[in-house]
Coordinates of N, CA and C in Angstrom, one line a residue:
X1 N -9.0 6.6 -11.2 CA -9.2 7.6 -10.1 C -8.0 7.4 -9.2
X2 N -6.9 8.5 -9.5 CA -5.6 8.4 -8.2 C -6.4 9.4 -6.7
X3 N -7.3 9.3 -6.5 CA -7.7 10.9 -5.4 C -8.9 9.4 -4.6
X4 N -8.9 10.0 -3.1 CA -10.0 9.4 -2.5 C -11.6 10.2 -2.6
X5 N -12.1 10.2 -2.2 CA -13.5 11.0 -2.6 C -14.0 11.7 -1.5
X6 N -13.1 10.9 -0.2 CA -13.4 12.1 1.2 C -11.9 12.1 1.6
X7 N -12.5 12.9 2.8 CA -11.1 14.1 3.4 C -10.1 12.9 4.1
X8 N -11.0 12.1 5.1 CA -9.9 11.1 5.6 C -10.7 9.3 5.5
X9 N -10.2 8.8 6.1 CA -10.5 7.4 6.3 C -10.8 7.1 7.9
X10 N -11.1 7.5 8.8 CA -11.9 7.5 10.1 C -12.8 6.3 10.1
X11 N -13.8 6.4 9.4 CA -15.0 6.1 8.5 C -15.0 5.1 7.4
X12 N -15.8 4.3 7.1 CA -15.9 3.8 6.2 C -17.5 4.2 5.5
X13 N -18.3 4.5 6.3 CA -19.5 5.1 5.8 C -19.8 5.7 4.1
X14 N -19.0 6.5 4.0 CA -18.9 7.5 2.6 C -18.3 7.3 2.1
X15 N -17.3 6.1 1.6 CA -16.4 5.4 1.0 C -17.0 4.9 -0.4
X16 N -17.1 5.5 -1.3 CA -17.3 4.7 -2.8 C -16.6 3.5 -2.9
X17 N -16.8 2.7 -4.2 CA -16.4 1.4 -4.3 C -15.1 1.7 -4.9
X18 N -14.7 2.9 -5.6 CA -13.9 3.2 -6.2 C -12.6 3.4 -5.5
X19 N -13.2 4.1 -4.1 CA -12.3 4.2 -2.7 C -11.3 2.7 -2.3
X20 N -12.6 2.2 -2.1 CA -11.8 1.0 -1.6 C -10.9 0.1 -2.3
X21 N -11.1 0.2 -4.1 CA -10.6 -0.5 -5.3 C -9.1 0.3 -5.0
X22 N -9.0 1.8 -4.5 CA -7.4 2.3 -4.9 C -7.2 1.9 -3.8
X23 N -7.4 2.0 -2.1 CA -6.6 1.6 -0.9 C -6.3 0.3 -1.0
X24 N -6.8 -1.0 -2.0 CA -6.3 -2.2 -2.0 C -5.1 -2.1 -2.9
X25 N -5.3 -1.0 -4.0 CA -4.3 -1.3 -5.4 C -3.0 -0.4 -4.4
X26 N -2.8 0.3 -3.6 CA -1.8 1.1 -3.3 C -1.6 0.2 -2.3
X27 N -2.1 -0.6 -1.4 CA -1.6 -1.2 0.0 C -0.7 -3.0 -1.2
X28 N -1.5 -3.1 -2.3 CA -0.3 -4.1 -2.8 C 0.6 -3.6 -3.4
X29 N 0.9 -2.5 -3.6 CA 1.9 -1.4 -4.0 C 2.6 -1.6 -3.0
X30 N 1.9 -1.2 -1.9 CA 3.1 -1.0 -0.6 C 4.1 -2.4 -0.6
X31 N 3.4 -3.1 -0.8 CA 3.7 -4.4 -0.2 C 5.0 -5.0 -0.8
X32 N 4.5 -5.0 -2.7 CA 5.5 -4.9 -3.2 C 7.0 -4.1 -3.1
X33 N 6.9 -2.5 -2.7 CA 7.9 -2.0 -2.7 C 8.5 -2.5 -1.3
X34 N 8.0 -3.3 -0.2 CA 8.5 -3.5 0.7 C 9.3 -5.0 0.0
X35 N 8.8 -6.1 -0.3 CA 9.0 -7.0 -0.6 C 10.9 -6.8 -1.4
X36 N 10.2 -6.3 -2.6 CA 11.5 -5.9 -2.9 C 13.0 -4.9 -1.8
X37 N 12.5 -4.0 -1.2 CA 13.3 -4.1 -0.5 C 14.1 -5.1 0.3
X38 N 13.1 -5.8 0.7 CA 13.8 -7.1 1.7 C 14.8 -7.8 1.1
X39 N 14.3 -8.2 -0.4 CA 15.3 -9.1 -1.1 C 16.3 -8.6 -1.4
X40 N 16.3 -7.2 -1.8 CA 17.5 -6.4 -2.3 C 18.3 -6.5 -1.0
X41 N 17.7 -5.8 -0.2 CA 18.6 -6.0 1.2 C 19.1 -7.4 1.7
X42 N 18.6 -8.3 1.6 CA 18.9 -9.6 1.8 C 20.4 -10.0 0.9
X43 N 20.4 -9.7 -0.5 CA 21.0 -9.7 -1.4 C 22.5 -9.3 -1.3
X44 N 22.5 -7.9 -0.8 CA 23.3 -7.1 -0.5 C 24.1 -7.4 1.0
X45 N 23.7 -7.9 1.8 CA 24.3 -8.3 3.2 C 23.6 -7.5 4.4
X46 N 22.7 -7.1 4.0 CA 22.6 -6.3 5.4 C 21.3 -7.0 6.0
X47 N 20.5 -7.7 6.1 CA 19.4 -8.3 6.3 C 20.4 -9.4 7.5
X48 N 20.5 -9.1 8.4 CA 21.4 -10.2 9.5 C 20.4 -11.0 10.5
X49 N 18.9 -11.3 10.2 CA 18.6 -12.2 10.5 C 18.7 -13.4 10.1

């Protein structure tokens, strides 16, 4: 299932299990494409902390 089951996330009330299984698989999605950014950036010279 790539779709949520309601309109927004306000709420957790009406949230299937199914809901919550994709906002964890896309928030470690996120994480990863952040992750990798960092290191690329790091990599590359621009990360100047």
């Amino acid at each position: 299932m790539d779709k949520l089951s309601v309109d927004h996330l306000l709420g957790i009330k009406f949230l299937k299990k199914s809901d919550i299984n994709l906002i964890f698989k896309t928030a470690l999605h996120f994480k990863e494409v952040l992750i990798d950014h960092k290191k690329s950036s790091y990599f590359k010279g621009y990360n100047n902390r």
